[in-house]
Short mmCIF file of C-alpha atoms in Angstrom, two decimals:
data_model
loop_
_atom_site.label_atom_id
_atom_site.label_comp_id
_atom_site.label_asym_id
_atom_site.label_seq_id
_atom_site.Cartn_x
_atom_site.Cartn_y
_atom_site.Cartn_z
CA UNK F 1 88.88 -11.13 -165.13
CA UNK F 2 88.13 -9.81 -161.78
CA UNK F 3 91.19 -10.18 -159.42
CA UNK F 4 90.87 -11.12 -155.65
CA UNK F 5 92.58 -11.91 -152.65
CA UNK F 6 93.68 -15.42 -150.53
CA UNK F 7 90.22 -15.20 -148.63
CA UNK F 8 88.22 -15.03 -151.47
CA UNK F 9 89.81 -17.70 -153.15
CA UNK F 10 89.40 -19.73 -150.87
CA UNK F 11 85.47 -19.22 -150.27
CA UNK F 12 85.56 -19.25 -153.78
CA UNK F 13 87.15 -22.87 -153.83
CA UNK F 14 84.49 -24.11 -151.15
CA UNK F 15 82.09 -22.79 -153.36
CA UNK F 16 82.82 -24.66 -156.19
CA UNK F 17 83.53 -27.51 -154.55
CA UNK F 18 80.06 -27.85 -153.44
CA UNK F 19 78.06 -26.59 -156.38
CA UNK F 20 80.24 -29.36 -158.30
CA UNK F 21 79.77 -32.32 -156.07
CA UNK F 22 76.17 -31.58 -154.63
CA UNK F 23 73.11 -33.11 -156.83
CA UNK F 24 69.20 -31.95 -156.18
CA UNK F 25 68.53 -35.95 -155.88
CA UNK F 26 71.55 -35.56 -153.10
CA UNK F 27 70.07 -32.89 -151.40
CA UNK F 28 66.35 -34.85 -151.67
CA UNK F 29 67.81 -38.08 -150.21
CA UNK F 30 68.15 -39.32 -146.74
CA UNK F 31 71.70 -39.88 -145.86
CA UNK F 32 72.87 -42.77 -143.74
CA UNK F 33 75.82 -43.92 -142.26
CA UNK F 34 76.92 -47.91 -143.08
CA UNK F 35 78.64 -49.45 -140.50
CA UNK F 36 82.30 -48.46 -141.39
CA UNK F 37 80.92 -44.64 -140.54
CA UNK F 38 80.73 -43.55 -144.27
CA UNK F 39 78.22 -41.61 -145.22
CA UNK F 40 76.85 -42.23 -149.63
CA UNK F 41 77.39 -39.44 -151.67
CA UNK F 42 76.48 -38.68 -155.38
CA UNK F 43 79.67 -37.29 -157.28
CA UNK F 44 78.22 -37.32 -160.77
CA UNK F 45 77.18 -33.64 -161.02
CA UNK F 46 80.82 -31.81 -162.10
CA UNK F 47 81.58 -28.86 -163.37
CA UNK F 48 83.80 -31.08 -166.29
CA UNK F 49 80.96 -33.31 -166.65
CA UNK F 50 79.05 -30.12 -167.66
CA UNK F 51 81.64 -28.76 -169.43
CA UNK F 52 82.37 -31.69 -171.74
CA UNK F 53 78.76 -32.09 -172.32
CA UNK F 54 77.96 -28.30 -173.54
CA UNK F 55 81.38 -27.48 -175.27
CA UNK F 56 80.57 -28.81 -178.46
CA UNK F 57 76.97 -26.26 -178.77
CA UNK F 58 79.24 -23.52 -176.58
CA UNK F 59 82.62 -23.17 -178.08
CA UNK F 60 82.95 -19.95 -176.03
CA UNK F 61 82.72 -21.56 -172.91
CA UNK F 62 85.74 -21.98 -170.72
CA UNK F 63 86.94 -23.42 -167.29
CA UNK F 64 86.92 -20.81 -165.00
CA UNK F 65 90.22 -19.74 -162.74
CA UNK F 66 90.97 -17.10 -160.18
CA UNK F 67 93.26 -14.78 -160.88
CA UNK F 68 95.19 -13.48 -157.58
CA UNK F 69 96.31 -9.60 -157.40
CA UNK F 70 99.67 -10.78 -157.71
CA UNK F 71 99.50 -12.49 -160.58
CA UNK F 72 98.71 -15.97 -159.48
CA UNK F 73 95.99 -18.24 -161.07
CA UNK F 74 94.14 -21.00 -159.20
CA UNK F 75 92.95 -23.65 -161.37
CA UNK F 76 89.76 -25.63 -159.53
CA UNK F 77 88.50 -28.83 -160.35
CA UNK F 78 90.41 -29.75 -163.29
CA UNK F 79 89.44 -33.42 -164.42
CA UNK F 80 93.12 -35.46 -164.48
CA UNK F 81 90.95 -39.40 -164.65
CA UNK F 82 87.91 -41.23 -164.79
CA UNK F 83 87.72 -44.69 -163.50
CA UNK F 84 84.18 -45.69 -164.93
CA UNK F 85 81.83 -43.54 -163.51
CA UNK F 86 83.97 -41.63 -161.07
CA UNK F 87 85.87 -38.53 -162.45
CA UNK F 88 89.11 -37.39 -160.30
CA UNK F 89 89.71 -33.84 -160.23
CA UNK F 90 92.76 -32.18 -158.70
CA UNK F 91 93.10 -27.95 -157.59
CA UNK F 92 96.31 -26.23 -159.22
CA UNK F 93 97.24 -22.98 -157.68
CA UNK F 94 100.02 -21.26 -160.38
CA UNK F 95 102.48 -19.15 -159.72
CA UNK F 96 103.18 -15.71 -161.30
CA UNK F 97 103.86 -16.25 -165.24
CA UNK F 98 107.75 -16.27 -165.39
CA UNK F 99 110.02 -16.83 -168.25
CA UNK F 100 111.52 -20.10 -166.73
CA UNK F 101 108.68 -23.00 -166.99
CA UNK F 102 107.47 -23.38 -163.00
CA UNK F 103 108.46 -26.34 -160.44
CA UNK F 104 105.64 -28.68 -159.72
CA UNK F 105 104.86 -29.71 -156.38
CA UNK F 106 101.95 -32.53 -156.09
CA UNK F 107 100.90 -32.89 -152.74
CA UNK F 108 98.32 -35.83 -151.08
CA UNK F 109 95.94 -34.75 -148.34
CA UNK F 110 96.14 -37.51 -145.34
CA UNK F 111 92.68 -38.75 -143.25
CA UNK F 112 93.78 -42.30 -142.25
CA UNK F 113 93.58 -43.47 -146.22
CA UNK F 114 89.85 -43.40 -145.39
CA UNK F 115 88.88 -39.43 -145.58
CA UNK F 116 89.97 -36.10 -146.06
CA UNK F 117 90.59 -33.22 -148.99
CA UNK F 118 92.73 -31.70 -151.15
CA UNK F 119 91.54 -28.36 -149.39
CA UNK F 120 93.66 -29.78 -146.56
CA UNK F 121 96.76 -28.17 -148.57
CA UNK F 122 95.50 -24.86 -149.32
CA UNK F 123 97.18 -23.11 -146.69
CA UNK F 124 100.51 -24.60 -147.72
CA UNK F 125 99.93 -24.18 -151.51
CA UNK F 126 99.06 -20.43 -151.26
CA UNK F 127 102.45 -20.07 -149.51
CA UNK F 128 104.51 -22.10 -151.93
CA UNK F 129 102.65 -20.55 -154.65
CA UNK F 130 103.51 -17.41 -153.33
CA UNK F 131 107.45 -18.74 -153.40
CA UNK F 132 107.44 -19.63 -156.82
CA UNK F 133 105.96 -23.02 -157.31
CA UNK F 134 102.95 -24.65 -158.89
CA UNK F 135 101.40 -26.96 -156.36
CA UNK F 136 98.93 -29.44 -158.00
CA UNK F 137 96.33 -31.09 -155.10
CA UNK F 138 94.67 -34.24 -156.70
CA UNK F 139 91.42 -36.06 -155.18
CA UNK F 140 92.32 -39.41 -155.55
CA UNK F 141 89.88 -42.48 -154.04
CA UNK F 142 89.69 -43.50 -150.64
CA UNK F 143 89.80 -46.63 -149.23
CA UNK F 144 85.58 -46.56 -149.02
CA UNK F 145 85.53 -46.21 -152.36
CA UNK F 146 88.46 -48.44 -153.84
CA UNK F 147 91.12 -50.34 -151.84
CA UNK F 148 94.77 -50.41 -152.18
CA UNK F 149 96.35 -49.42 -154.42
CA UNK F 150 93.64 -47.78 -156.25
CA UNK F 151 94.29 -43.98 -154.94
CA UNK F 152 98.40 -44.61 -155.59
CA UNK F 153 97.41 -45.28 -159.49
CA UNK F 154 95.43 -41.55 -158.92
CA UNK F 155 98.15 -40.53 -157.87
CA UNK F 156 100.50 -41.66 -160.85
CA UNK F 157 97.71 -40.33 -163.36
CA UNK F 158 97.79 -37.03 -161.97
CA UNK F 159 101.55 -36.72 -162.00
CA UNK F 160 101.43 -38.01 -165.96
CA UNK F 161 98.10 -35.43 -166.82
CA UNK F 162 101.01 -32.64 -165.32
CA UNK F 163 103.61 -33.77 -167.82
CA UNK F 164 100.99 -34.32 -170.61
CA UNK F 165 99.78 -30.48 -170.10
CA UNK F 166 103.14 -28.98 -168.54
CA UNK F 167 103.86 -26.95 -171.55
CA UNK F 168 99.86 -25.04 -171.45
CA UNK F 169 100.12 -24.38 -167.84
CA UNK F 170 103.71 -23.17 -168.07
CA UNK F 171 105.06 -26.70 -166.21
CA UNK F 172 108.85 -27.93 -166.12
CA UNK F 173 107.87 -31.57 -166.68
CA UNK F 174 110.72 -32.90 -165.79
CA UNK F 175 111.00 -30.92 -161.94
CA UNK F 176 108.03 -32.73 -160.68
CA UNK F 177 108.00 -33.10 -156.53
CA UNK F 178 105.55 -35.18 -154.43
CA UNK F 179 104.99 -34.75 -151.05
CA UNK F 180 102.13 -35.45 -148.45
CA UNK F 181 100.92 -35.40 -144.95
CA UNK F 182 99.74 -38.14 -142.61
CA UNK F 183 98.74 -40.83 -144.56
CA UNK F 184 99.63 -39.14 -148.04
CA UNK F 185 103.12 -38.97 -146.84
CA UNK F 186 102.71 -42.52 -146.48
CA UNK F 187 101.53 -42.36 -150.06
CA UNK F 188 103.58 -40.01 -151.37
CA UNK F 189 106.76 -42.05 -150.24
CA UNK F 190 105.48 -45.18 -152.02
CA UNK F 191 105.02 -43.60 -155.03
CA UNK F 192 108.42 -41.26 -155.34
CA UNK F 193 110.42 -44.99 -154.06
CA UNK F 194 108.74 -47.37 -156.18
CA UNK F 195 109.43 -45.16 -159.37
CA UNK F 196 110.88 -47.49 -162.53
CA UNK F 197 108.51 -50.67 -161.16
CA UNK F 198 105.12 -51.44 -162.64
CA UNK F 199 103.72 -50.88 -159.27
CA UNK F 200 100.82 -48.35 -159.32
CA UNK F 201 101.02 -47.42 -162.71
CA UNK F 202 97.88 -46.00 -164.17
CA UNK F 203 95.97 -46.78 -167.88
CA UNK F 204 98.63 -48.59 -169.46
CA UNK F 205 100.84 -45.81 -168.82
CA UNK F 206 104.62 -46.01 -167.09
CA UNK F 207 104.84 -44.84 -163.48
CA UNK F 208 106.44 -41.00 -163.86
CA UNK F 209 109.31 -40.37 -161.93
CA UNK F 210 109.45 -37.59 -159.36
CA UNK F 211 112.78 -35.71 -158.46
CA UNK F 212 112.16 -35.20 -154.95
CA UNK F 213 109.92 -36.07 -151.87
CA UNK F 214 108.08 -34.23 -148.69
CA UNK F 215 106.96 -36.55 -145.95
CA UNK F 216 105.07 -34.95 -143.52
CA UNK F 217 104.95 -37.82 -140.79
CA UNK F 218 104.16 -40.31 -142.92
CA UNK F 219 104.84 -43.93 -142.27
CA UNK F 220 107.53 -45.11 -144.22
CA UNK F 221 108.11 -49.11 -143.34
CA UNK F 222 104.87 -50.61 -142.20
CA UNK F 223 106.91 -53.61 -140.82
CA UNK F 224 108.94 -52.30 -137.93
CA UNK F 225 108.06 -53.05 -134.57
CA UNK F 226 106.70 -49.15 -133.72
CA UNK F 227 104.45 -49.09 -136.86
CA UNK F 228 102.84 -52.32 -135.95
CA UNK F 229 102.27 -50.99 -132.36
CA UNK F 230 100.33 -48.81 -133.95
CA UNK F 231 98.41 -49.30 -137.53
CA UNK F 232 97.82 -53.09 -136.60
CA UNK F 233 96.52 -52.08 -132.96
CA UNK F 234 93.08 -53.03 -134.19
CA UNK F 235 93.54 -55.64 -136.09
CA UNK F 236 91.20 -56.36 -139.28
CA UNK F 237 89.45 -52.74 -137.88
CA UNK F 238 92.59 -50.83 -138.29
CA UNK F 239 92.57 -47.71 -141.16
CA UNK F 240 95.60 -49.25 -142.62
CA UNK F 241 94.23 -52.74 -142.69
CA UNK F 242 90.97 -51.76 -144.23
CA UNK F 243 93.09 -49.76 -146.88
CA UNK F 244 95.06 -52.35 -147.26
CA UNK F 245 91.93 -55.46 -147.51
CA UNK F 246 93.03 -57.25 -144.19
CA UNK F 247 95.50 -57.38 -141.28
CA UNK F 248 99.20 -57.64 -140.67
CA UNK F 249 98.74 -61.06 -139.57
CA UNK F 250 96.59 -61.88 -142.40
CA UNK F 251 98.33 -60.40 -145.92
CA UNK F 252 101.94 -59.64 -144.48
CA UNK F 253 103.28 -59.46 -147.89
CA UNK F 254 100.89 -56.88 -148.84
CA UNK F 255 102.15 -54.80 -145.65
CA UNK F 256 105.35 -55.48 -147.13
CA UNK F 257 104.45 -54.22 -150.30
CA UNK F 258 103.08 -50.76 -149.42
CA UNK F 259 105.91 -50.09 -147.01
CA UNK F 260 107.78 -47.64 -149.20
CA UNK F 261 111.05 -48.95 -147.31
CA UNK F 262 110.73 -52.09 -149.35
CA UNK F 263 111.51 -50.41 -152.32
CA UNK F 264 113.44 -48.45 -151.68
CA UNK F 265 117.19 -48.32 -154.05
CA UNK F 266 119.88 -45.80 -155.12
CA UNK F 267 116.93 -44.71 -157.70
CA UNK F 268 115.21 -42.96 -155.17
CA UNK F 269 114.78 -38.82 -155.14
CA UNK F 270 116.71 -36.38 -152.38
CA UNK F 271 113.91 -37.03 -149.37
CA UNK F 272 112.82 -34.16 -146.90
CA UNK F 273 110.90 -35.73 -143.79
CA UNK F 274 108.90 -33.12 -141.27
CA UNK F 275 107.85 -34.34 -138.42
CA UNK F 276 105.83 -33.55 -135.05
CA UNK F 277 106.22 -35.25 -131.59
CA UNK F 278 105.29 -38.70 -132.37
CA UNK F 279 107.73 -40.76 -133.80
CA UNK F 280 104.99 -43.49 -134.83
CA UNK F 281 104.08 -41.20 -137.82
CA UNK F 282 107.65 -41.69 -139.37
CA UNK F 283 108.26 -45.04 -138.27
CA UNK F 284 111.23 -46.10 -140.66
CA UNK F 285 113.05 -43.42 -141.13
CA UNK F 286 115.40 -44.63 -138.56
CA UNK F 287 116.74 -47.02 -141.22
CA UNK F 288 115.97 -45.29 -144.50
CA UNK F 289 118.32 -42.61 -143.68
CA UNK F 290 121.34 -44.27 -143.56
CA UNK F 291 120.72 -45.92 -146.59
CA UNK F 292 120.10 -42.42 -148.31
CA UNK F 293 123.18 -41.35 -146.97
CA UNK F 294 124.90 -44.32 -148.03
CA UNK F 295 123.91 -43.90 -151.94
CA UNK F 296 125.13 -39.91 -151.87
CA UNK F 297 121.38 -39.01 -152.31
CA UNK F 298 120.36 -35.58 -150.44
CA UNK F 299 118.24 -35.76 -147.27
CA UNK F 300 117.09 -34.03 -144.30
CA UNK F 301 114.80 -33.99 -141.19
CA UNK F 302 112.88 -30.51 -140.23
CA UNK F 303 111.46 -31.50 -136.77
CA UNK F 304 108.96 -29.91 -134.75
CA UNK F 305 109.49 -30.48 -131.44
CA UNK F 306 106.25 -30.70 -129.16
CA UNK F 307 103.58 -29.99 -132.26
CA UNK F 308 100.67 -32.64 -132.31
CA UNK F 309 99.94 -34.34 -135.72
CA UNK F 310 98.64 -32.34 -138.15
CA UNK F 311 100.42 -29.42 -136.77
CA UNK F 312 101.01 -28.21 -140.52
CA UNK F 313 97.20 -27.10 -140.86
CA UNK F 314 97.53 -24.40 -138.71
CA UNK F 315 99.22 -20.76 -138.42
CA UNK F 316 102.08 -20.40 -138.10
CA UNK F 317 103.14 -23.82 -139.06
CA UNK F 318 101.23 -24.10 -142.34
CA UNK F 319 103.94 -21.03 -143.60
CA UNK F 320 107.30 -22.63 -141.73
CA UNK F 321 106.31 -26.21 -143.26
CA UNK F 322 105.96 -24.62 -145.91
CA UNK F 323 109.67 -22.64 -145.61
CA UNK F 324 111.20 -25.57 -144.94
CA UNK F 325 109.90 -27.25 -148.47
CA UNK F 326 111.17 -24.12 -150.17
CA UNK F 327 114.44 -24.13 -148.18
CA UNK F 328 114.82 -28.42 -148.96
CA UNK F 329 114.54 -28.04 -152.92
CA UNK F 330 116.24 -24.91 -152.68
CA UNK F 331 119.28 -26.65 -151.79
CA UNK F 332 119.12 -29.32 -153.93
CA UNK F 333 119.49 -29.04 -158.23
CA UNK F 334 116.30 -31.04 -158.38
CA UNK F 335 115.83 -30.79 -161.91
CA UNK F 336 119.35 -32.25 -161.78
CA UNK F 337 118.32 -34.91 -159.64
CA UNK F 338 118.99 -38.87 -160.79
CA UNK F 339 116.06 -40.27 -163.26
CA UNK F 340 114.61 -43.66 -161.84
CA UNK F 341 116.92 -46.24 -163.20
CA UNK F 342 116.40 -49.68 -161.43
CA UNK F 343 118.94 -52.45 -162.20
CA UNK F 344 116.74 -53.97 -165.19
CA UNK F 345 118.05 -50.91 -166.67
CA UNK F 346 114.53 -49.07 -167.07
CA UNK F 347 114.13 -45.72 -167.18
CA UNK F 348 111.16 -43.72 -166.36
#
């Protein structure tokens, strides 16, 4: 297997992604915007698709990885769902093989619920790969595609697809971290609070528990006043309220709902929030703080004074975000961390 560096990964990540998603009848057909700005797009040519199909005639054929100089694998395009037609695929980038089973890291790209990639994370993954860690980046679907909560069930599937194949990829199942940026913070914090609830579980299956979280100025309590201000400034034409199938005014409970405040309970994992100038994109943290701090469960704030959102997609911020994550769960015994007991007594 021919070993290469972080550069040629990448192109080599691009690469796939394209040859995997692009279709001759795509290329052939006119594309045209609707009137919400999204463009149609024909996802049924996939490198699993192919794979599945051919397998059976070519027993020798296998999913190809990268394998980095230093021992590092990247895993691209590894089918985690299908919902009907629509397979979900998710990038894995492995650390060196070590004789302890690897910390997991699942992290969901932001874009307003409405767009962006898992390639948002590469940066950061190669980094915390680099640390020790197996990040897992999982395309989940977008609000043009399927509403709330459709991509947070995505999101739970991946997590459970990690567990169910920890012990091939060389997984701790049970040291499983979320985090996310921009909107998949938002995401991210709804799924690691509203653990040990039927909320956004996926095929039948429980929703897994994660033992920590990484909110990179995401929204955590739709409902205050500064949130408002702010994802409900247009109304019915906001990202959130599009995401969410109407406005603040019109389906408050559903606001309510997806505001990983609301669930939030002395089940919930030690909580790292990073943030950039604008307090908006952590609107709730104000309160959800005190409450962590009240129930003994580990916490802290990494704050980047004067950085713009989306700061963490750039050098040199992509490698101190990603210093800080290390640094958070460094601290902490997450694989010691409480499992998701709610006062029903569940467990997950």
């Amino acid at each position: 297997m021919r070993r290469i560096g972080w550069r040629g990964a990448v192109g080599l990540a691009l690469g796939l992604l394209v040859a995997g998603c692009a279709t001759p009848e795509a290329a052939k057909a006119p594309a045209s915007a609707s009137d919400s700005g999204t463009v149609p797009f024909d996802l049924s040519y996939t490198i699993s698709s192919r794979f599945a199909q051919n397998r059976a005639e070519h027993p020798d054929y296998r999913l190809p990885e990268v394998a980095m100089s230093d021992g590092r694998r990247l895993l691209f395009e590894r089918l985690y769902r299908q919902v009907d037609t629509r397979e979900l695929h998710l990038d894995l980038f492995l650390p060196a093989v070590s004789a302890t089973p690897a910390q997991t890291i699942v992290l969901v790209h932001g874009g307003a619920w409405r767009s962006g990639d898992k390639s948002n994370f590469y940066a950061i993954a190669d980094h915390l790969s680099r640390a020790g860690y197996a990040v897992a980046l999982p395309a989940f679907r977008l609000a043009p595609q399927a509403a709330y909560p459709a991509g947070l069930t995505d999101i739970n599937a991946a997590i459970t697809w990690l567990r169910d194949n920890a012990a091939t990829l060389g997984l701790d199942p049970n040291r499983i971290a979320i985090g996310g940026e921009s909107s998949g913070g938002q995401m991210a914090a709804l799924v690691a609070y509203s653990c040990g609830t039927p909320l956004f579980s996926a095929d039948d299956q429980p929703a897994p528990a994660v033992r920590a979280l990484i909110d990179i100025d995401g929204v955590l309590d739709f409902t205050t006043p500064l949130a408002l201000a702010n994802e409900n400034r247009a109304g019915v034409d906001s990202p959130a309220a599009k995401w969410l199938g109407g406005s603040w005014e019109q389906i408050p409970d559903r606001w309510r709902e997806a505001s990983a405040a609301t669930h939030l309970s002395p089940a919930a994992p030690p909580t790292l929030v990073i943030s950039g100038e604008a307090p908006r994109f952590t609107a709730g943290w104000d309160a959800v703080q005190p409450a962590l701090n009240l129930w003994g469960i580990a916490n802290a704030q990494v704050h980047f004074a004067g950085q713009p959102h989306t700061f963490w997609l750039f050098e040199p911020y992509a490698g101190q975000v990603a210093d800080a994550i290390d640094g958070f769960l460094k601290r902490q015994d997450v694989a010691a961390a409480r499992p998701c007991v709610r006062a029903t007594g569940d467990t997950q």
